[in-house]
Short mmCIF file of N, CA and C in Angstrom, two decimals:
data_model
loop_
_atom_site.label_atom_id
_atom_site.label_comp_id
_atom_site.label_asym_id
_atom_site.label_seq_id
_atom_site.Cartn_x
_atom_site.Cartn_y
_atom_site.Cartn_z
N UNK A 1 38.08 58.45 -3.18
CA UNK A 1 37.88 57.20 -3.92
C UNK A 1 36.91 56.25 -3.13
N UNK A 2 36.25 55.53 -3.90
CA UNK A 2 35.30 54.58 -3.21
C UNK A 2 35.34 53.19 -3.88
N UNK A 3 35.33 52.17 -3.31
CA UNK A 3 35.42 50.76 -3.86
C UNK A 3 34.04 50.09 -3.80
N UNK A 4 33.61 49.53 -4.90
CA UNK A 4 32.40 48.80 -4.94
C UNK A 4 32.63 47.45 -5.42
N UNK A 5 31.93 46.54 -4.70
CA UNK A 5 32.01 45.09 -5.27
C UNK A 5 31.03 44.87 -6.48
N UNK A 6 31.47 44.36 -7.48
CA UNK A 6 30.70 44.35 -8.76
C UNK A 6 30.59 42.84 -9.20
N UNK A 7 29.48 42.66 -10.02
CA UNK A 7 29.38 41.20 -10.58
C UNK A 7 28.92 41.37 -11.96
N UNK A 8 29.39 40.52 -12.80
CA UNK A 8 28.94 40.57 -14.21
C UNK A 8 27.83 39.56 -14.38
N UNK A 9 27.20 39.51 -15.58
CA UNK A 9 26.19 38.69 -15.97
C UNK A 9 26.54 37.11 -15.79
N UNK A 10 27.82 36.89 -16.02
CA UNK A 10 28.28 35.52 -15.89
C UNK A 10 28.74 35.07 -14.56
N UNK A 11 28.45 35.95 -13.51
CA UNK A 11 28.72 35.55 -12.10
C UNK A 11 30.21 35.77 -11.65
N UNK A 12 31.03 36.51 -12.41
CA UNK A 12 32.35 36.89 -12.03
C UNK A 12 32.23 38.03 -11.06
N UNK A 13 32.92 38.01 -9.83
CA UNK A 13 32.85 39.19 -9.02
C UNK A 13 34.14 39.72 -9.10
N UNK A 14 34.25 41.11 -8.82
CA UNK A 14 35.44 41.94 -8.80
C UNK A 14 35.11 43.21 -8.17
N UNK A 15 36.24 43.91 -7.84
CA UNK A 15 36.14 45.28 -7.34
C UNK A 15 36.35 46.30 -8.31
N UNK A 16 35.65 47.47 -8.19
CA UNK A 16 35.75 48.60 -8.93
C UNK A 16 35.99 49.86 -8.22
N UNK A 17 37.06 50.60 -8.51
CA UNK A 17 37.41 51.82 -7.76
C UNK A 17 36.88 52.98 -8.53
N UNK A 18 36.21 53.93 -7.83
CA UNK A 18 35.59 55.05 -8.51
C UNK A 18 35.76 56.34 -7.68
N UNK A 19 35.64 57.57 -8.33
CA UNK A 19 35.60 58.77 -7.54
C UNK A 19 34.50 58.79 -6.66
N UNK A 20 33.25 58.46 -7.02
CA UNK A 20 32.03 58.37 -6.31
C UNK A 20 31.09 57.47 -6.96
N UNK A 21 29.77 57.40 -6.43
CA UNK A 21 28.77 56.52 -7.07
C UNK A 21 28.39 57.03 -8.45
N UNK A 22 28.43 58.45 -8.60
CA UNK A 22 28.08 59.03 -9.92
C UNK A 22 29.06 58.62 -10.98
N UNK A 23 30.26 58.50 -10.55
CA UNK A 23 31.37 57.98 -11.52
C UNK A 23 31.11 56.55 -11.98
N UNK A 24 30.73 55.68 -11.02
CA UNK A 24 30.40 54.34 -11.46
C UNK A 24 29.19 54.28 -12.43
N UNK A 25 28.11 55.03 -12.07
CA UNK A 25 26.96 55.08 -12.93
C UNK A 25 27.29 55.57 -14.35
N UNK A 26 28.17 56.66 -14.42
CA UNK A 26 28.51 57.15 -15.62
C UNK A 26 29.25 56.18 -16.56
N UNK A 27 30.25 55.40 -15.81
CA UNK A 27 30.94 54.41 -16.64
C UNK A 27 29.98 53.19 -17.11
N UNK A 28 29.08 52.94 -16.34
CA UNK A 28 28.10 51.84 -16.78
C UNK A 28 27.38 52.37 -17.97
N UNK A 29 26.72 53.63 -17.97
CA UNK A 29 26.02 54.26 -19.06
C UNK A 29 26.89 54.31 -20.29
N UNK A 30 28.10 54.59 -20.16
CA UNK A 30 28.93 54.71 -21.44
C UNK A 30 29.50 53.37 -21.88
N UNK A 31 29.22 52.36 -21.10
CA UNK A 31 29.64 50.99 -21.53
C UNK A 31 31.09 50.73 -21.38
N UNK A 32 31.79 51.50 -20.50
CA UNK A 32 33.25 51.32 -20.33
C UNK A 32 33.52 50.62 -19.05
N UNK A 33 32.53 50.14 -18.38
CA UNK A 33 32.66 49.33 -17.24
C UNK A 33 32.58 47.94 -17.58
N UNK A 34 33.68 47.08 -17.58
CA UNK A 34 33.58 45.73 -18.05
C UNK A 34 34.21 44.77 -17.12
N UNK A 35 33.77 43.55 -17.20
CA UNK A 35 34.38 42.43 -16.35
C UNK A 35 35.73 42.09 -16.72
N UNK A 36 36.66 42.06 -15.83
CA UNK A 36 38.12 41.75 -16.24
C UNK A 36 38.22 40.34 -16.80
N UNK A 37 37.36 39.54 -16.48
CA UNK A 37 37.41 38.07 -16.74
C UNK A 37 36.92 37.71 -18.21
N UNK A 38 35.56 38.12 -18.34
CA UNK A 38 34.89 37.86 -19.70
C UNK A 38 34.65 39.10 -20.59
N UNK A 39 34.86 40.26 -20.03
CA UNK A 39 34.79 41.48 -20.74
C UNK A 39 33.45 41.89 -21.15
N UNK A 40 32.39 41.32 -20.39
CA UNK A 40 31.01 41.82 -20.62
C UNK A 40 30.85 43.04 -19.96
N UNK A 41 30.02 43.87 -20.58
CA UNK A 41 29.63 45.21 -19.92
C UNK A 41 28.30 45.10 -19.17
N UNK A 42 27.77 43.89 -19.00
CA UNK A 42 26.56 43.72 -18.09
C UNK A 42 27.01 43.55 -16.73
N UNK A 43 27.29 44.63 -16.07
CA UNK A 43 27.89 44.59 -14.72
C UNK A 43 26.99 45.33 -13.76
N UNK A 44 26.80 44.70 -12.60
CA UNK A 44 25.93 45.45 -11.64
C UNK A 44 26.74 45.50 -10.32
N UNK A 45 26.38 46.40 -9.44
CA UNK A 45 26.93 46.53 -8.08
C UNK A 45 26.39 45.54 -7.17
N UNK A 46 27.25 44.78 -6.49
CA UNK A 46 26.75 43.64 -5.56
C UNK A 46 26.35 44.22 -4.24
N UNK A 47 25.23 43.93 -3.75
CA UNK A 47 24.89 44.39 -2.38
C UNK A 47 25.69 43.46 -1.33
N UNK A 48 26.12 44.18 -0.34
CA UNK A 48 26.85 43.53 0.71
C UNK A 48 26.42 43.96 2.03
N UNK A 49 26.55 43.16 3.00
CA UNK A 49 26.06 43.52 4.31
C UNK A 49 27.00 44.62 4.91
N UNK A 50 26.36 45.42 5.72
CA UNK A 50 27.17 46.61 6.38
C UNK A 50 27.01 46.41 7.85
N UNK A 51 27.94 46.97 8.49
CA UNK A 51 27.79 47.07 9.96
C UNK A 51 27.92 48.51 10.37
N UNK A 52 27.11 48.81 11.35
CA UNK A 52 27.09 50.17 11.93
C UNK A 52 27.49 50.08 13.37
N UNK A 53 28.69 50.62 13.55
CA UNK A 53 29.34 50.59 14.90
C UNK A 53 28.64 51.60 15.89
N UNK A 54 28.21 51.02 16.87
CA UNK A 54 27.50 51.94 17.91
C UNK A 54 28.65 52.36 18.76
N UNK A 55 28.48 53.46 19.52
CA UNK A 55 29.47 53.91 20.46
C UNK A 55 29.71 52.97 21.60
N UNK A 56 30.91 52.81 22.14
CA UNK A 56 31.09 51.95 23.19
C UNK A 56 30.29 52.18 24.45
N UNK A 57 29.93 53.49 24.63
CA UNK A 57 29.14 53.87 25.80
C UNK A 57 27.81 53.27 25.69
N UNK A 58 27.25 53.36 24.39
CA UNK A 58 25.79 52.87 24.30
C UNK A 58 25.81 51.30 24.37
N UNK A 59 26.89 50.66 23.76
CA UNK A 59 26.94 49.16 23.87
C UNK A 59 27.09 48.69 25.31
N UNK A 60 27.99 49.40 26.05
CA UNK A 60 28.18 49.05 27.45
C UNK A 60 26.94 49.28 28.35
N UNK A 61 26.28 50.42 28.01
CA UNK A 61 25.02 50.69 28.69
C UNK A 61 24.03 49.71 28.47
N UNK A 62 23.87 49.30 27.27
CA UNK A 62 22.79 48.22 26.90
C UNK A 62 23.22 46.96 27.48
N UNK A 63 24.45 46.49 27.54
CA UNK A 63 24.93 45.33 28.16
C UNK A 63 24.56 45.37 29.56
N UNK A 64 25.02 46.39 30.31
CA UNK A 64 24.70 46.60 31.73
C UNK A 64 23.21 46.41 32.05
N UNK A 65 22.41 47.18 31.24
CA UNK A 65 21.02 47.12 31.36
C UNK A 65 20.41 45.63 31.26
N UNK A 66 21.03 44.94 30.23
CA UNK A 66 20.52 43.54 30.03
C UNK A 66 20.82 42.66 31.27
N UNK A 67 22.13 42.92 31.80
CA UNK A 67 22.59 42.05 32.93
C UNK A 67 21.66 42.44 34.20
N UNK A 68 21.33 43.71 34.39
CA UNK A 68 20.52 44.13 35.51
C UNK A 68 19.09 43.48 35.35
N UNK A 69 18.59 43.35 34.08
CA UNK A 69 17.20 42.82 33.91
C UNK A 69 17.32 41.33 34.27
N UNK A 70 18.33 40.70 33.79
CA UNK A 70 18.50 39.31 34.02
C UNK A 70 18.71 39.06 35.63
N UNK A 71 19.45 39.84 36.28
CA UNK A 71 19.68 39.73 37.81
C UNK A 71 18.23 39.90 38.52
N UNK A 72 17.55 40.99 38.12
CA UNK A 72 16.27 41.22 38.72
C UNK A 72 15.34 40.00 38.49
N UNK A 73 15.30 39.47 37.25
CA UNK A 73 14.33 38.25 37.03
C UNK A 73 14.81 37.10 37.84
N UNK A 74 16.15 36.96 38.06
CA UNK A 74 16.68 35.77 38.86
C UNK A 74 16.37 35.92 40.31
N UNK A 75 16.52 37.17 40.80
CA UNK A 75 16.21 37.62 42.29
C UNK A 75 14.72 37.23 42.52
N UNK A 76 13.84 37.64 41.58
CA UNK A 76 12.45 37.44 41.66
C UNK A 76 12.15 35.88 41.72
N UNK A 77 12.78 35.13 40.88
CA UNK A 77 12.54 33.74 40.91
C UNK A 77 13.02 33.03 42.21
N UNK A 78 14.12 33.52 42.70
CA UNK A 78 14.63 32.96 43.91
C UNK A 78 13.70 33.31 45.11
N UNK A 79 13.27 34.55 45.19
CA UNK A 79 12.38 34.87 46.13
C UNK A 79 11.15 34.16 46.15
N UNK A 80 10.60 33.95 44.92
CA UNK A 80 9.33 33.12 44.84
C UNK A 80 9.53 31.73 45.26
N UNK A 81 10.69 31.06 44.96
CA UNK A 81 10.95 29.85 45.26
C UNK A 81 11.02 29.63 46.87
N UNK A 82 11.76 30.56 47.48
CA UNK A 82 11.93 30.49 48.90
C UNK A 82 10.57 30.70 49.63
N UNK A 83 9.89 31.61 49.11
CA UNK A 83 8.36 31.93 49.64
C UNK A 83 7.64 30.55 49.58
N UNK A 84 7.67 29.82 48.55
CA UNK A 84 6.82 28.71 48.35
C UNK A 84 7.37 27.44 49.08
N UNK A 85 8.70 27.38 49.29
CA UNK A 85 9.34 26.11 49.76
C UNK A 85 9.95 26.12 51.09
N UNK A 86 9.93 27.32 51.76
CA UNK A 86 10.67 27.42 53.01
C UNK A 86 9.70 27.92 54.16
N UNK A 87 9.76 27.31 55.38
CA UNK A 87 8.97 27.80 56.45
C UNK A 87 9.63 29.01 57.03
N UNK A 88 8.91 29.99 57.31
CA UNK A 88 9.36 31.30 57.95
C UNK A 88 9.33 31.04 59.43
N UNK A 89 10.63 31.01 60.02
CA UNK A 89 10.66 30.88 61.50
C UNK A 89 11.10 32.18 62.16
N UNK A 90 11.23 33.26 61.29
CA UNK A 90 11.47 34.61 61.89
C UNK A 90 12.71 34.61 62.55
N UNK A 91 12.62 35.31 63.83
CA UNK A 91 13.85 35.60 64.64
C UNK A 91 14.42 34.30 65.25
N UNK A 92 13.73 33.27 65.32
CA UNK A 92 14.15 32.01 65.86
C UNK A 92 15.02 31.12 64.85
N UNK A 93 15.47 31.73 63.82
CA UNK A 93 16.17 31.02 62.78
C UNK A 93 17.36 30.40 63.27
N UNK A 94 18.21 31.01 64.03
CA UNK A 94 19.49 30.53 64.63
C UNK A 94 19.24 29.27 65.47
N UNK A 95 18.23 29.35 66.44
CA UNK A 95 17.89 28.33 67.29
C UNK A 95 17.47 27.13 66.54
N UNK A 96 16.51 27.23 65.51
CA UNK A 96 16.03 26.24 64.65
C UNK A 96 17.08 25.57 63.89
N UNK A 97 17.96 26.35 63.28
CA UNK A 97 19.04 25.80 62.41
C UNK A 97 20.03 24.97 63.28
N UNK A 98 20.42 25.53 64.50
CA UNK A 98 21.27 24.72 65.31
C UNK A 98 20.74 23.42 65.73
N UNK A 99 19.39 23.45 66.15
CA UNK A 99 18.76 22.14 66.42
C UNK A 99 18.72 21.10 65.35
N UNK A 100 18.49 21.59 64.07
CA UNK A 100 18.51 20.70 62.88
C UNK A 100 19.94 20.26 62.75
N UNK A 101 20.90 21.14 62.81
CA UNK A 101 22.30 20.77 62.60
C UNK A 101 22.79 19.64 63.59
N UNK A 102 22.37 19.73 64.75
CA UNK A 102 22.75 18.71 65.73
C UNK A 102 21.88 17.54 65.84
N UNK A 103 20.77 17.48 65.08
CA UNK A 103 19.91 16.30 65.04
C UNK A 103 18.80 16.32 66.06
N UNK A 104 18.60 17.49 66.78
CA UNK A 104 17.51 17.48 67.79
C UNK A 104 16.16 17.76 67.10
N UNK A 105 16.21 18.22 65.91
CA UNK A 105 15.04 18.38 65.19
C UNK A 105 15.16 17.90 63.72
N UNK A 106 14.10 17.47 63.16
CA UNK A 106 14.18 16.88 61.71
C UNK A 106 14.46 18.04 60.85
N UNK A 107 15.36 17.79 59.79
CA UNK A 107 15.67 18.73 58.86
C UNK A 107 14.53 19.29 57.96
N UNK A 108 14.42 20.51 57.76
CA UNK A 108 13.49 21.16 56.90
C UNK A 108 13.92 22.40 56.26
N UNK A 109 13.42 22.92 55.29
CA UNK A 109 13.73 24.21 54.68
C UNK A 109 13.17 25.28 55.60
N UNK A 110 14.05 26.18 56.13
CA UNK A 110 13.54 27.26 56.90
C UNK A 110 14.21 28.60 56.28
N UNK A 111 13.42 29.69 56.75
CA UNK A 111 13.86 31.01 56.46
C UNK A 111 13.68 31.79 57.64
N UNK A 112 14.39 32.93 57.75
CA UNK A 112 14.20 33.83 58.89
C UNK A 112 15.33 34.89 58.92
N UNK A 113 15.44 35.49 59.98
CA UNK A 113 16.42 36.56 60.23
C UNK A 113 17.40 36.27 61.31
N UNK A 114 18.53 36.88 61.05
CA UNK A 114 19.68 36.61 62.05
C UNK A 114 20.35 37.99 62.34
N UNK A 115 21.02 38.03 63.55
CA UNK A 115 21.79 39.27 63.73
C UNK A 115 23.28 38.91 63.41
N UNK A 116 24.14 39.88 63.35
CA UNK A 116 25.48 39.59 63.01
C UNK A 116 26.26 38.69 64.06
N UNK A 117 25.86 38.66 65.26
CA UNK A 117 26.38 37.88 66.34
C UNK A 117 25.93 36.40 65.99
N UNK A 118 24.57 36.26 65.60
CA UNK A 118 24.03 34.98 65.39
C UNK A 118 24.75 34.34 64.03
N UNK A 119 25.01 35.29 63.12
CA UNK A 119 25.79 34.78 61.92
C UNK A 119 27.10 34.22 62.28
N UNK A 120 27.84 34.87 63.23
CA UNK A 120 29.15 34.35 63.67
C UNK A 120 29.00 33.04 64.44
N UNK A 121 27.96 32.76 65.23
CA UNK A 121 27.70 31.53 65.89
C UNK A 121 27.39 30.48 64.94
N UNK A 122 26.52 30.68 64.05
CA UNK A 122 26.19 29.69 62.91
C UNK A 122 27.49 29.35 62.14
N UNK A 123 28.36 30.26 61.83
CA UNK A 123 29.53 29.96 61.10
C UNK A 123 30.58 29.20 61.88
N UNK A 124 30.65 29.61 63.21
CA UNK A 124 31.56 28.80 63.99
C UNK A 124 31.10 27.39 64.24
N UNK A 125 29.74 27.12 64.31
CA UNK A 125 29.23 25.80 64.48
C UNK A 125 29.26 24.98 63.19
N UNK A 126 29.55 25.65 62.09
CA UNK A 126 29.51 24.90 60.72
C UNK A 126 28.20 24.69 60.17
N UNK A 127 27.28 25.55 60.52
CA UNK A 127 25.95 25.41 59.95
C UNK A 127 25.85 26.22 58.63
N UNK A 128 25.63 25.43 57.57
CA UNK A 128 25.48 26.16 56.25
C UNK A 128 24.30 27.03 56.12
N UNK A 129 24.62 28.28 55.89
CA UNK A 129 23.44 29.30 55.72
C UNK A 129 23.69 30.18 54.43
N UNK A 130 22.65 30.32 53.73
CA UNK A 130 22.84 31.12 52.50
C UNK A 130 21.95 32.47 52.86
N UNK A 131 22.56 33.70 52.89
CA UNK A 131 21.86 34.84 53.14
C UNK A 131 21.45 35.39 51.82
N UNK A 132 20.16 35.65 51.57
CA UNK A 132 19.63 36.10 50.40
C UNK A 132 18.77 37.47 50.76
N UNK A 133 19.10 38.52 50.17
CA UNK A 133 18.43 39.69 50.50
C UNK A 133 17.07 39.66 49.64
N UNK A 134 16.00 39.72 50.40
CA UNK A 134 14.70 39.67 49.74
C UNK A 134 13.84 40.92 50.01
N UNK A 135 13.43 41.63 49.05
CA UNK A 135 12.67 42.74 49.24
C UNK A 135 11.19 42.38 49.45
N UNK A 136 10.52 43.13 50.32
CA UNK A 136 9.14 42.79 50.63
C UNK A 136 8.33 43.47 49.52
N UNK A 137 7.24 42.84 49.19
CA UNK A 137 6.27 43.37 48.14
C UNK A 137 5.64 44.66 48.73
N UNK A 138 5.38 45.75 47.86
CA UNK A 138 4.68 46.90 48.38
C UNK A 138 3.29 46.59 48.81
N UNK A 139 2.92 47.36 49.86
CA UNK A 139 1.61 47.13 50.37
C UNK A 139 0.53 47.83 49.37
N UNK A 140 -0.54 47.12 49.08
CA UNK A 140 -1.52 47.66 48.11
C UNK A 140 -2.37 48.75 48.70
N UNK A 141 -2.41 48.85 50.05
CA UNK A 141 -3.36 49.97 50.48
C UNK A 141 -2.70 51.26 50.64
N UNK A 142 -1.52 51.45 50.15
CA UNK A 142 -0.77 52.78 50.24
C UNK A 142 -1.13 53.60 49.08
N UNK A 143 -1.32 54.96 49.36
CA UNK A 143 -1.59 55.84 48.27
C UNK A 143 -0.39 56.45 47.70
#
């Protein structure tokens, strides 16, 4: 059995139950398919939206891929911002950060590298540090 949404010439909507599509077509041709409200035989099948369910794996994979693309774009923007707005102090990051923290140097945006031991010192002294892993751009002269 199959159910179709039907509509008559006067705008009345109703359901019709049939063995298959051919059964509905046959009943229309014979004039026995009628509107239950006004009894007109001018009845057509209503088009209705359908949904196609994709497998959960495909949906999850697409969602994961979309999140990864967003994260890659965000990482790229953060790296670009840091590159343009922070002074690279290299391995003297801890020394410079501590001097700014205690007022010996004027505050400015800096970037650099630290060791695990230096990370502990900065944390103990209460120096706010945000560690962002930044990948270096590939060298153009490599084959």
